[in-house]
Amino acid sequence: MAEICSVKFWNDRSVAAQTGLGHFYWADDAGECATGSLDLRREDAPFKEFLGTYNKLTEHCFMDCVKDFTTRDVRTEEVTCSEHCLQKYLKMTQRISMRFQEYHIQQNEALAAKAGLISQPRI
């Protein structure tokens, strides 16, 4: 990989590397940055999913908010836009999680009612 990256050891088995742009990549045990596929264990899957979500969110908010590349300084409008972008994403994921949980509660109650364990599911 041509770009310089820093490596963070998360546990004995997996390593993540962060590039200068804030994107994360998997790295091998020697600290070599790699974007290729590694043999990930089942317990590493949630971390890999987090990295993918983080990268997508970072890229999305960056593309929407950062418009001026003529200066090294980050403008106040860009910071505000980025913060609002992140807050909106967090609120959206929280709302989706709540709806998903409500849906599963209703489904479980419907199954229990069908089996005769409770009188009626709530709607």
mmCIF file of C-alpha atoms in Angstrom:
data_model
loop_
_atom_site.group_PDB
_atom_site.id
_atom_site.type_symbol
_atom_site.label_atom_id
_atom_site.label_comp_id
_atom_site.label_asym_id
_atom_site.label_seq_id
_atom_site.Cartn_x
_atom_site.Cartn_y
_atom_site.Cartn_z
ATOM 1 C CA MET A 1 0.000 0.000 0.000
ATOM 2 C CA ALA A 2 1.459 3.324 -1.035
ATOM 3 C CA GLU A 3 0.008 5.461 1.744
ATOM 4 C CA ILE A 4 1.367 5.693 5.273
ATOM 5 C CA CYS A 5 -0.904 4.303 7.934
ATOM 6 C CA SER A 6 -0.855 3.841 11.677
ATOM 7 C CA VAL A 7 -1.623 0.474 13.210
ATOM 8 C CA LYS A 8 -3.679 -0.200 16.335
ATOM 9 C CA PHE A 9 -3.610 -3.644 17.923
ATOM 10 C CA TRP A 10 -7.144 -4.385 19.144
ATOM 11 C CA ASN A 11 -6.478 -7.868 20.494
ATOM 12 C CA ASP A 12 -4.054 -10.741 19.954
ATOM 13 C CA ARG A 13 -5.691 -11.837 16.708
ATOM 14 C CA SER A 14 -6.746 -8.730 14.812
ATOM 15 C CA VAL A 15 -5.210 -5.452 13.889
ATOM 16 C CA ALA A 16 -6.757 -2.364 12.344
ATOM 17 C CA ALA A 17 -4.919 0.373 10.523
ATOM 18 C CA GLN A 18 -6.029 3.956 10.058
ATOM 19 C CA THR A 19 -4.946 5.963 7.062
ATOM 20 C CA GLY A 20 -4.498 9.708 6.974
ATOM 21 C CA LEU A 21 -8.024 10.120 5.578
ATOM 22 C CA GLY A 22 -9.558 8.421 8.598
ATOM 23 C CA HIS A 23 -10.482 5.235 6.744
ATOM 24 C CA PHE A 24 -9.728 1.969 8.471
ATOM 25 C CA TYR A 25 -8.171 -1.072 6.870
ATOM 26 C CA TRP A 26 -7.264 -4.473 8.212
ATOM 27 C CA ALA A 27 -3.569 -5.073 8.757
ATOM 28 C CA ASP A 28 -1.584 -8.201 9.345
ATOM 29 C CA ASP A 29 0.199 -9.135 12.579
ATOM 30 C CA ALA A 30 3.436 -7.532 11.383
ATOM 31 C CA GLY A 31 1.678 -4.174 11.071
ATOM 32 C CA GLU A 32 1.604 -4.168 7.272
ATOM 33 C CA CYS A 33 -1.486 -2.354 6.025
ATOM 34 C CA ALA A 34 -3.695 -4.457 3.786
ATOM 35 C CA THR A 35 -7.050 -3.878 2.158
ATOM 36 C CA GLY A 36 -7.368 -7.463 0.952
ATOM 37 C CA SER A 37 -9.457 -10.100 2.639
ATOM 38 C CA LEU A 38 -8.071 -11.762 5.722
ATOM 39 C CA ASP A 39 -9.222 -14.917 7.415
ATOM 40 C CA LEU A 40 -11.513 -13.247 9.951
ATOM 41 C CA ARG A 41 -12.836 -15.205 12.858
ATOM 42 C CA ARG A 42 -16.499 -15.138 13.756
ATOM 43 C CA GLU A 43 -15.912 -12.786 16.705
ATOM 44 C CA ASP A 44 -14.201 -10.274 14.413
ATOM 45 C CA ALA A 45 -17.287 -9.872 12.203
ATOM 46 C CA PRO A 46 -18.965 -7.176 14.371
ATOM 47 C CA PHE A 47 -15.760 -5.136 14.374
ATOM 48 C CA LYS A 48 -15.452 -5.488 10.616
ATOM 49 C CA GLU A 49 -19.080 -4.362 10.258
ATOM 50 C CA PHE A 50 -18.365 -1.360 12.495
ATOM 51 C CA LEU A 51 -15.374 -0.397 10.332
ATOM 52 C CA GLY A 52 -17.483 -0.607 7.180
ATOM 53 C CA THR A 53 -20.213 1.560 8.702
ATOM 54 C CA TYR A 54 -17.661 4.051 10.001
ATOM 55 C CA ASN A 55 -16.003 4.311 6.590
ATOM 56 C CA LYS A 56 -19.328 4.821 4.778
ATOM 57 C CA LEU A 57 -20.483 7.456 7.260
ATOM 58 C CA THR A 58 -17.156 9.292 7.117
ATOM 59 C CA GLU A 59 -17.161 9.336 3.334
ATOM 60 C CA HIS A 60 -20.822 10.373 3.111
ATOM 61 C CA CYS A 61 -20.493 13.274 5.557
ATOM 62 C CA PHE A 62 -17.180 14.358 4.023
ATOM 63 C CA MET A 63 -18.610 14.423 0.499
ATOM 64 C CA ASP A 64 -21.695 16.360 1.659
ATOM 65 C CA CYS A 65 -19.955 18.852 3.925
ATOM 66 C CA VAL A 66 -16.416 19.588 2.782
ATOM 67 C CA LYS A 67 -16.427 21.818 -0.295
ATOM 68 C CA ASP A 68 -13.449 24.164 0.064
ATOM 69 C CA PHE A 69 -10.024 22.673 -0.598
ATOM 70 C CA THR A 70 -8.220 25.988 -1.061
ATOM 71 C CA THR A 71 -7.129 26.190 2.578
ATOM 72 C CA ARG A 72 -5.797 23.781 5.182
ATOM 73 C CA ASP A 73 -8.253 25.075 7.779
ATOM 74 C CA VAL A 74 -11.642 23.484 8.226
ATOM 75 C CA ARG A 75 -14.334 26.132 7.943
ATOM 76 C CA THR A 76 -16.957 26.561 10.661
ATOM 77 C CA GLU A 77 -19.727 25.671 8.192
ATOM 78 C CA GLU A 78 -17.998 22.408 7.355
ATOM 79 C CA VAL A 79 -17.620 21.481 11.026
ATOM 80 C CA THR A 80 -21.277 22.301 11.724
ATOM 81 C CA CYS A 81 -22.420 20.337 8.674
ATOM 82 C CA SER A 82 -20.316 17.325 9.705
ATOM 83 C CA GLU A 83 -21.689 17.396 13.247
ATOM 84 C CA HIS A 84 -25.276 17.597 11.969
ATOM 85 C CA CYS A 85 -24.607 14.771 9.532
ATOM 86 C CA LEU A 86 -23.329 12.526 12.322
ATOM 87 C CA GLN A 87 -26.175 13.466 14.685
ATOM 88 C CA LYS A 88 -28.741 12.763 11.984
ATOM 89 C CA TYR A 89 -27.195 9.360 11.285
ATOM 90 C CA LEU A 90 -27.136 8.447 14.987
ATOM 91 C CA LYS A 91 -30.782 9.481 15.448
ATOM 92 C CA MET A 92 -31.769 7.530 12.348
ATOM 93 C CA THR A 93 -30.042 4.338 13.492
ATOM 94 C CA GLN A 94 -31.543 4.711 16.976
ATOM 95 C CA ARG A 95 -35.028 5.090 15.513
ATOM 96 C CA ILE A 96 -34.565 2.090 13.210
ATOM 97 C CA SER A 97 -33.378 -0.002 16.172
ATOM 98 C CA MET A 98 -36.409 1.002 18.229
ATOM 99 C CA ARG A 99 -38.814 0.134 15.398
ATOM 100 C CA PHE A 100 -37.041 -3.157 14.800
ATOM 101 C CA GLN A 101 -37.327 -4.023 18.486
ATOM 102 C CA GLU A 102 -41.025 -3.078 18.554
ATOM 103 C CA TYR A 103 -41.639 -5.242 15.501
ATOM 104 C CA HIS A 104 -39.971 -8.240 17.143
ATOM 105 C CA ILE A 105 -41.955 -7.758 20.355
ATOM 106 C CA GLN A 106 -45.186 -7.723 18.336
ATOM 107 C CA GLN A 107 -44.138 -10.824 16.420
ATOM 108 C CA ASN A 108 -43.257 -12.686 19.622
ATOM 109 C CA GLU A 109 -46.579 -11.720 21.207
ATOM 110 C CA ALA A 110 -48.453 -12.837 18.088
ATOM 111 C CA LEU A 111 -46.674 -16.192 18.166
ATOM 112 C CA ALA A 112 -47.388 -16.566 21.868
ATOM 113 C CA ALA A 113 -51.069 -15.727 21.307
ATOM 114 C CA LYS A 114 -51.225 -18.223 18.483
ATOM 115 C CA ALA A 115 -49.778 -20.868 20.776
ATOM 116 C CA GLY A 116 -52.318 -19.934 23.452
ATOM 117 C CA LEU A 117 -49.784 -18.591 25.946
ATOM 118 C CA ILE A 118 -51.352 -15.105 26.161
ATOM 119 C CA SER A 119 -54.784 -13.772 25.287
ATOM 120 C CA GLN A 120 -54.124 -11.265 22.452
ATOM 121 C CA PRO A 121 -51.148 -9.500 20.918
ATOM 122 C CA ARG A 122 -51.054 -5.735 21.320
ATOM 123 C CA ILE A 123 -51.128 -3.608 18.228
#
